[in-house]
Coordinates of C-alpha atoms and ligand atoms in Angstrom, one line a residue:
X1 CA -20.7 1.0 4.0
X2 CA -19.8 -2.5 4.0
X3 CA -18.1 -4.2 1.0
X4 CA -19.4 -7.1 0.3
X5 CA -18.1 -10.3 0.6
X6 CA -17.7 -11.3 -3.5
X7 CA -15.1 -8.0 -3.4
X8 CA -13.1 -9.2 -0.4
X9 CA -12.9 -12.3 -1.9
X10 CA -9.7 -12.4 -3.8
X11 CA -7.9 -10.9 -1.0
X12 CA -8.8 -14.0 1.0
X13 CA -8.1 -16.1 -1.5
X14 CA -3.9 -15.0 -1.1
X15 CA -4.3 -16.7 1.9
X16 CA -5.1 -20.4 0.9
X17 CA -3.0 -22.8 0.0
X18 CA -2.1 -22.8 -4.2
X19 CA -2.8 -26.9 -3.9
X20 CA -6.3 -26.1 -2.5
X21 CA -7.5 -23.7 -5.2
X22 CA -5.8 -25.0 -8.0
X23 CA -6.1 -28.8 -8.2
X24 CA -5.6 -29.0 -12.1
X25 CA -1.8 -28.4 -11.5
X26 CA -1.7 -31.1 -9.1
X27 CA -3.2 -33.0 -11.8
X28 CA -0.2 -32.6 -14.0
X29 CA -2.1 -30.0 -16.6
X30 CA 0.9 -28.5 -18.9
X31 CA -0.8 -26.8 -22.1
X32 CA -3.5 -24.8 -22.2
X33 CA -4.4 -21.8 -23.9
X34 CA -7.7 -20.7 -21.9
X35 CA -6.3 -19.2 -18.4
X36 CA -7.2 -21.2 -15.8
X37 CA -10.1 -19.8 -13.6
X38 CA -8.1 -18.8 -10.8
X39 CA -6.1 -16.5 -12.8
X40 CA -9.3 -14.1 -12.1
X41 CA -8.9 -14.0 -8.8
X42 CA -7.0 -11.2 -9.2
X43 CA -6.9 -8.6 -6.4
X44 CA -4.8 -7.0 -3.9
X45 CA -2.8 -9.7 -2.3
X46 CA -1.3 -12.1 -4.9
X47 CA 0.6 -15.8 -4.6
X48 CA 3.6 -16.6 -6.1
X49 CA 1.9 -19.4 -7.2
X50 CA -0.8 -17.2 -8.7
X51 CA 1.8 -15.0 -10.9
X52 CA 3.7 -17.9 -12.4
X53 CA 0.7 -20.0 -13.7
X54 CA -1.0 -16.3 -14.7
X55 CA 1.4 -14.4 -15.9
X56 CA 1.1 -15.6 -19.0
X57 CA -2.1 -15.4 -19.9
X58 CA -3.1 -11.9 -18.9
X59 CA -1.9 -8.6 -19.6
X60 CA 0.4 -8.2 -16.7
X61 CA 2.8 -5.3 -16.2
X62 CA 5.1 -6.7 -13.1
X63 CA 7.1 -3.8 -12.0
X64 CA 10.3 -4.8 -9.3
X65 CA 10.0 -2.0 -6.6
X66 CA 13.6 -3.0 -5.2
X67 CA 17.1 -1.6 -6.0
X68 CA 18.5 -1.3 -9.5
X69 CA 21.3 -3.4 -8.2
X70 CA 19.2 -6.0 -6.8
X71 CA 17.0 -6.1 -9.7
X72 CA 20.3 -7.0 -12.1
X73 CA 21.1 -9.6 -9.7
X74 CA 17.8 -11.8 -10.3
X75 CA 14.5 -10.9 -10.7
X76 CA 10.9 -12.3 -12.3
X77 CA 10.7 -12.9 -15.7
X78 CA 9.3 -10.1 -17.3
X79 CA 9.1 -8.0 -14.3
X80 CA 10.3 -4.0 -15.0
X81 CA 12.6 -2.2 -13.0
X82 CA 11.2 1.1 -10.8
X83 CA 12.9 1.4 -8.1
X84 CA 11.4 2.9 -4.9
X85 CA 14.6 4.3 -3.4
X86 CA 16.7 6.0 -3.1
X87 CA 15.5 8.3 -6.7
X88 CA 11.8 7.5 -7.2
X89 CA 9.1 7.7 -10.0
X90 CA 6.8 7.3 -7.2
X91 CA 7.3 9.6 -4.5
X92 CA 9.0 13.0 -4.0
X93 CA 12.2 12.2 -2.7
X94 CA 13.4 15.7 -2.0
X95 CA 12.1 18.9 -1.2
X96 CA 10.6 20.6 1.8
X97 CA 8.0 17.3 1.9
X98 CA 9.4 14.0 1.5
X99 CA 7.1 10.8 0.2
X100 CA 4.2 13.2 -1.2
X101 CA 2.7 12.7 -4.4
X102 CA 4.5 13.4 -7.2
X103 CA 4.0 15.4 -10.1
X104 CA 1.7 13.6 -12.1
X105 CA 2.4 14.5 -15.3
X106 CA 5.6 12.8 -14.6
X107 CA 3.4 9.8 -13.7
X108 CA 1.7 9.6 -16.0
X109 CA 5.0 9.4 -18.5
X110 CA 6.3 7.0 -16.4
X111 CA 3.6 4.8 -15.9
X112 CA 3.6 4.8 -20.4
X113 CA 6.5 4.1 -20.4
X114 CA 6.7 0.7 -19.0
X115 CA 3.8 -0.6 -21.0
X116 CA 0.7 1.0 -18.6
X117 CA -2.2 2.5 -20.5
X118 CA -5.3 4.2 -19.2
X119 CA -7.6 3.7 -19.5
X120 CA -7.8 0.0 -20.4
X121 CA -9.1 -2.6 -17.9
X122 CA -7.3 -5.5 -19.6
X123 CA -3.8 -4.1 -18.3
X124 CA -3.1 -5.2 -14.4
X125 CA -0.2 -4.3 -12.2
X126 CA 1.4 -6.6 -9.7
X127 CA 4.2 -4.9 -7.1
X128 CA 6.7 -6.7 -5.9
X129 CA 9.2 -5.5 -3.1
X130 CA 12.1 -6.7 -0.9
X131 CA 11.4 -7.8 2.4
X132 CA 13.6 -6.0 5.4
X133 CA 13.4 -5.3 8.8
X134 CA 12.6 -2.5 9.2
X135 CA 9.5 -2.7 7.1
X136 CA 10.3 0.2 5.0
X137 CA 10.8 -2.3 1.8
X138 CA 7.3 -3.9 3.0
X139 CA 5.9 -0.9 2.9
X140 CA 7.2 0.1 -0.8
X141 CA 4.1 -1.7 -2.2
X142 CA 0.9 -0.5 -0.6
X143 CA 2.9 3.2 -1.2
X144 CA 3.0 2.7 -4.8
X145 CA -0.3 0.9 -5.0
X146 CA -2.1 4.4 -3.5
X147 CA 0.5 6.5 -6.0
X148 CA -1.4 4.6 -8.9
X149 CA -4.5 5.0 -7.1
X150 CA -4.1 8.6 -7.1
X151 CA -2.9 8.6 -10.8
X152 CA -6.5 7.2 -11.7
X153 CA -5.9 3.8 -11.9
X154 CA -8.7 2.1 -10.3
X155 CA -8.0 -0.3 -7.6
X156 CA -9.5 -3.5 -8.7
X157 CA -6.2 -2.9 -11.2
X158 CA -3.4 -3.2 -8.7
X159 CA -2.5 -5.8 -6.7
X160 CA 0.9 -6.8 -4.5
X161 CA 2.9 -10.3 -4.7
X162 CA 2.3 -11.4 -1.1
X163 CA 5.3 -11.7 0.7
X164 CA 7.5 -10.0 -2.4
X165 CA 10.7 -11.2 -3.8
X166 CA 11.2 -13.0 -1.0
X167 CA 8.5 -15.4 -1.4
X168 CA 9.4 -15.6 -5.5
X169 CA 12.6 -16.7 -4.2
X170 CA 11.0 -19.6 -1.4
X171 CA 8.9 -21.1 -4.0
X172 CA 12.2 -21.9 -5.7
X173 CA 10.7 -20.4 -9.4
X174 CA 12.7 -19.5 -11.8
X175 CA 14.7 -15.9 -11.8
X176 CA 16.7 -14.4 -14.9
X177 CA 18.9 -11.1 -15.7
X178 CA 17.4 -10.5 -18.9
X179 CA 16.1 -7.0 -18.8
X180 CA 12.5 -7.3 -20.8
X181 CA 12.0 -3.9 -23.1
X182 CA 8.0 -2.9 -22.7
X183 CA 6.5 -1.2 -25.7
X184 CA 5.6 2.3 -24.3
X185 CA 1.9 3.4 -24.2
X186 CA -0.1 6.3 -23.6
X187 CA -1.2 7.1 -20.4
X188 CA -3.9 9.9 -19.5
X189 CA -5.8 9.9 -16.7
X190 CA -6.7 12.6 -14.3
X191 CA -5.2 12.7 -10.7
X192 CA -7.7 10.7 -7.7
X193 CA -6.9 13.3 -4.5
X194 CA -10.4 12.4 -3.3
X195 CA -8.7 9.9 -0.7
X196 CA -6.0 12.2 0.2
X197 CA -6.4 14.7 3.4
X198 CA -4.3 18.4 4.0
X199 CA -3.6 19.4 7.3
X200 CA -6.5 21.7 7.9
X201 CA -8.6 19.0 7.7
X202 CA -6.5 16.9 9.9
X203 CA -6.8 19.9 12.7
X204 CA -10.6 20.2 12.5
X205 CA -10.9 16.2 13.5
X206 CA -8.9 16.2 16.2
X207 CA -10.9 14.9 19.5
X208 CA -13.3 13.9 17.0
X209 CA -13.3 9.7 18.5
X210 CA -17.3 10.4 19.6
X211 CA -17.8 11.5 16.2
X212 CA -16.4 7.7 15.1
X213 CA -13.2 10.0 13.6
X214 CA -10.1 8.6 14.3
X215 CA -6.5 9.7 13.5
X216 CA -4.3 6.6 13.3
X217 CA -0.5 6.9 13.9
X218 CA 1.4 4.6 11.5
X219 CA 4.6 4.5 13.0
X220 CA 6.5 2.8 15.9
X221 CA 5.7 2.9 19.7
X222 CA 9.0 4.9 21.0
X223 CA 8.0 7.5 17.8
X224 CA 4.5 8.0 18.7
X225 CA 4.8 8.4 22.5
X226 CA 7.6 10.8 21.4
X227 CA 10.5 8.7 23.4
X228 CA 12.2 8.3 19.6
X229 CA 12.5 11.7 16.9
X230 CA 12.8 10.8 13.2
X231 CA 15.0 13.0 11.7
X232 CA 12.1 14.3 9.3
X233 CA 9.6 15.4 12.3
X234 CA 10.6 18.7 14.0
X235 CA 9.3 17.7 17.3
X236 CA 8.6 15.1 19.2
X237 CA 4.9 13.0 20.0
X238 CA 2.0 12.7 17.8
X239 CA -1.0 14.2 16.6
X240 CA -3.3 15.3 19.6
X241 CA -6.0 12.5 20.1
X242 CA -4.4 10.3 17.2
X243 CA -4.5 6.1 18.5
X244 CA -1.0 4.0 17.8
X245 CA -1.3 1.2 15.4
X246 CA 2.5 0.5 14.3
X247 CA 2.3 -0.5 10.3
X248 CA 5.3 -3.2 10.8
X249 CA 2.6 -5.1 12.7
X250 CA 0.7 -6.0 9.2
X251 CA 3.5 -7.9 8.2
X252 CA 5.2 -11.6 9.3
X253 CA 8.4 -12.0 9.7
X254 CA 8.9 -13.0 6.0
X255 CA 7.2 -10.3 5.0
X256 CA 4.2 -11.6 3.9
X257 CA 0.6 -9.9 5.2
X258 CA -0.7 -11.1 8.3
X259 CA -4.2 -12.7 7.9
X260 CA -6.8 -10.8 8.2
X261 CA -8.5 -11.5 10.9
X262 CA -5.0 -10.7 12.9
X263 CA -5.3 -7.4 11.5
X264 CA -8.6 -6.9 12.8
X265 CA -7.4 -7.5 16.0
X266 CA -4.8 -5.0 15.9
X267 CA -7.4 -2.7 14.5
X268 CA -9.7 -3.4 17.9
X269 CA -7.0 -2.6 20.0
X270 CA -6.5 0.8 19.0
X271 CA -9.9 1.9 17.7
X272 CA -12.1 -0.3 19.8
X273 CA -15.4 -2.5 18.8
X274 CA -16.9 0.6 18.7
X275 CA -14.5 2.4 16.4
X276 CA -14.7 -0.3 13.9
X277 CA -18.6 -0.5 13.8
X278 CA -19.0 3.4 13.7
X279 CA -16.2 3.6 10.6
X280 CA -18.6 0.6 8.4
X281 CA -20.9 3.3 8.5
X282 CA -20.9 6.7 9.6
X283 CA -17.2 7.3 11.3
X284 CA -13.8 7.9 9.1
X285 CA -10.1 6.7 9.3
X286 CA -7.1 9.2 9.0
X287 CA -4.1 7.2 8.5
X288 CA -0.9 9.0 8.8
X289 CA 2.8 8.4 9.4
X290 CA 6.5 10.1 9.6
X291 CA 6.2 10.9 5.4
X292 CA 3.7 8.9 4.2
X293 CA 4.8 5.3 3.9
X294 CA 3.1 3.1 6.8
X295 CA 0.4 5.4 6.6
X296 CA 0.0 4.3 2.7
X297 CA 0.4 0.5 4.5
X298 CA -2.4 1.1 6.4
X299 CA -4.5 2.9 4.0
X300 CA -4.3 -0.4 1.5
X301 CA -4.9 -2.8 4.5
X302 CA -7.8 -1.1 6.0
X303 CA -9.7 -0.3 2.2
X304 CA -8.1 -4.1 0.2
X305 CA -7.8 -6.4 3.0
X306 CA -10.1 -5.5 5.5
X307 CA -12.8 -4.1 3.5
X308 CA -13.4 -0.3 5.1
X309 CA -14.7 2.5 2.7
X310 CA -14.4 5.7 5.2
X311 CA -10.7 5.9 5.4
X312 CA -8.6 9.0 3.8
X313 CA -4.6 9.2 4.1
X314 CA -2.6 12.4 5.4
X315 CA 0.1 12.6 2.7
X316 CA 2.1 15.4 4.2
X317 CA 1.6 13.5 7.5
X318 CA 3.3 14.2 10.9
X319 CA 6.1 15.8 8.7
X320 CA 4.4 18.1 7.7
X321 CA 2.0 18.5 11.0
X322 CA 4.8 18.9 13.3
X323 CA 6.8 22.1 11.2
X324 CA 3.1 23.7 10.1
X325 CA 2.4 27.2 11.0
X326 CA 5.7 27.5 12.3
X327 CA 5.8 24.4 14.6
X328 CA 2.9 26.2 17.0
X329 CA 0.2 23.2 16.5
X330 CA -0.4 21.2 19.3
X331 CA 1.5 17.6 19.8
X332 CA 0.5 15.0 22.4
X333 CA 3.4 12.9 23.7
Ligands
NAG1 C1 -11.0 8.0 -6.6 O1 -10.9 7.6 -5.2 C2 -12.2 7.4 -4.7 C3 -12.0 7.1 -3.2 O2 -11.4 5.8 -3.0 C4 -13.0 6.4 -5.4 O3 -14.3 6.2 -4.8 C5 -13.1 6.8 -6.9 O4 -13.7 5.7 -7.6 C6 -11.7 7.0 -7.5 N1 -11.9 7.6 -8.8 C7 -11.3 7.0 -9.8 C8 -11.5 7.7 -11.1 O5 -10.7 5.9 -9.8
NAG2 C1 7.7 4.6 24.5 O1 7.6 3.4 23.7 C2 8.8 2.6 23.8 C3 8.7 1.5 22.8 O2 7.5 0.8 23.0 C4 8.9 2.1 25.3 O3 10.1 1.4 25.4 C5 9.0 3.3 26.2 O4 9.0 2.9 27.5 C6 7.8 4.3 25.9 N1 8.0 5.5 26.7 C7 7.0 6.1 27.4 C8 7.4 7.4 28.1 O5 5.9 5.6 27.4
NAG3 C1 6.0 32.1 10.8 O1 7.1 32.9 11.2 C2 7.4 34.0 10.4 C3 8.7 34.6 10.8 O2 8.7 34.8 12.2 C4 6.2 34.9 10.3 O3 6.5 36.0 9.4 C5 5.0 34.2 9.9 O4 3.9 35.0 9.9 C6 4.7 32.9 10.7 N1 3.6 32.2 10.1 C7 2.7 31.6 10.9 C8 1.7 30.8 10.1 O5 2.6 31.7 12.1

């Protein structure tokens, strides 16, 4: 299935130029009290420009997925502090699988806490991370953006600062200490694991590619062709059959998406025309990663930015593959 073009939209429209969509401000247009028309555009990639002039005039919660330190050194105005690393509200951080799901009852508290009730379409998130190299602080965002899709937020209600901090920072606007202090909600929703795969299901679609099934490998060249270990994997390679496509590719260099038709291209060159046309309708993506991080990049960019329904993510991911029934399951190097 095909999304159409109306939905995809907004995620274009983080790519134009804030003087081309918004020629009012240009204009010199100070005091208003209706939000401007732009400010619903909201949807998976945001401007900078788009979160000053929006910010207040919708119900935003901004949540600053950097370190506690570098949040008390200057963030956006009203944006709330929840860090991704190194102790997490997101993510398990410890334990026998890192980067899975949390608990969601803990979520859920959490998620109240900073002023996020469910359900209630009014209230939208924006994420905003640092910018490193490696990507891991890239990939922060997308990672939290599936943890509130899995605690049943629904996806039109998240969206990520393009570019992060960073690009706050760049457009010279304004940055403060003050710490704001949301008034808590309630929060109840019930857990989304409908886009979330286990390991048996990874096995029985392996050499599955004729089928239009194909198991994408998040993480670096030297890691997939086995030439590198991360320290969470107990053996080298990657999943039998599985293509490359290395999730620091989605980003610039100042950490900002790539456009999308450069992601399609990256997309081809693993998957092939083929794979692409047989996913829009009958075919699947399985992202996975090390733990679950540049698979959750992917997982955003395929479904927000470049519009594919059939794609599920393998939370416990190679992690988890490469110890499984006692480290006997086959690996491809
Ligand atoms: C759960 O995720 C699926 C797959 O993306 C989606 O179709 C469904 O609408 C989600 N459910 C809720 C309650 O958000
Ligand atoms: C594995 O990938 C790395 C990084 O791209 C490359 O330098 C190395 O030559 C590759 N090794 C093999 C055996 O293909
Ligand atoms: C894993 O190894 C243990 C100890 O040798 C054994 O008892 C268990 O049956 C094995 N499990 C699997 C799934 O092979």
């Amino acid at each position: 299935m095909v999304r159409s073009l109306a939905v995809l939209a907004p995620a274009l429209a983080a790519f134009l130029p804030a003087a081309v969509a918004h020629p009012s401000v240009a204009a010199g247009v100070e005091s208003r009290t209706v939000a401007p028309l732009s400010c619903q555009l909201f949807g998976d990639l945001v401007s900078p420009w788009w979160l000053k002039a929006c910010q207040s005039y919708l119900d935003l919660v901004v949540i600053d997925l950097r370190s506690a330190d570098e949040y008390a050194a200057g963030h956006i105005p009203g944006s709330v502090s929840l860090p991704f690393e190194p102790v997490s509200a997101w993510s398990q951080m410890e334990g026998s699988l890192l980067l899975n799901m949390p608990p969601s009852a803990e979520l859920f508290a959490t998620l109240g806490s900073i002023g996020v009730s469910n359900p209630s379409p009014a209230t939208k998130i924006v994420l905003v991370n640092g910018v490193a190299d490696p990507a891991f602080p890239q990939a922060a965002s997308p990672r939290v953006a599936t943890t509130i899709k899995y605690a049943g937020i629904s996806e039109g209600r998240v969206a990520v600062l393009n570019g992060g901090f960073l690009a706050w920072v760049e457009e010279a606007y304004p940055t403060t200490t003050v710490v704001p202090t949301p008034a808590a909600k309630t929060y109840t929703a019930v857990e989304n694991r409908s886009f979330l795969v286990n390991t048996e299901y990874v096995i029985a679609n392996i050499n599955k590619k004729s089928q239009g099934i194909y198991l994408i490998d998040g993480r670096g060249t030297a890691v997939y062709n086995g030439s590198v270990l991360e320290q969470w994997a107990s053996r080298p390679g990657h999943i039998p059959s599985a293509v490359s496509l290395p999730a620091p590719n989605i980003w610039n260099a100042d950490g900002s998406w790539k456009n999308p038709l450069e992601l399609m291209a990256q997309l081809r060159g693993a998957v092939g025309t083929v794979g692409i046309l047989q996913a829009r309708t009958t075919g699947k993506f399985v992202v996975y990663c090390g733990v679950g991080g540049y698979a959750s990049s992917w997982y955003f960019t395929l479904t927000r930015i470049l519009g594919f329904e059939n794609v599920v993510m393998y939370d416990g991911s190679y992690q988890e593959y490469s110890s499984y029934a006692n480290g006997t399951l086959p690996v491809e190097v």
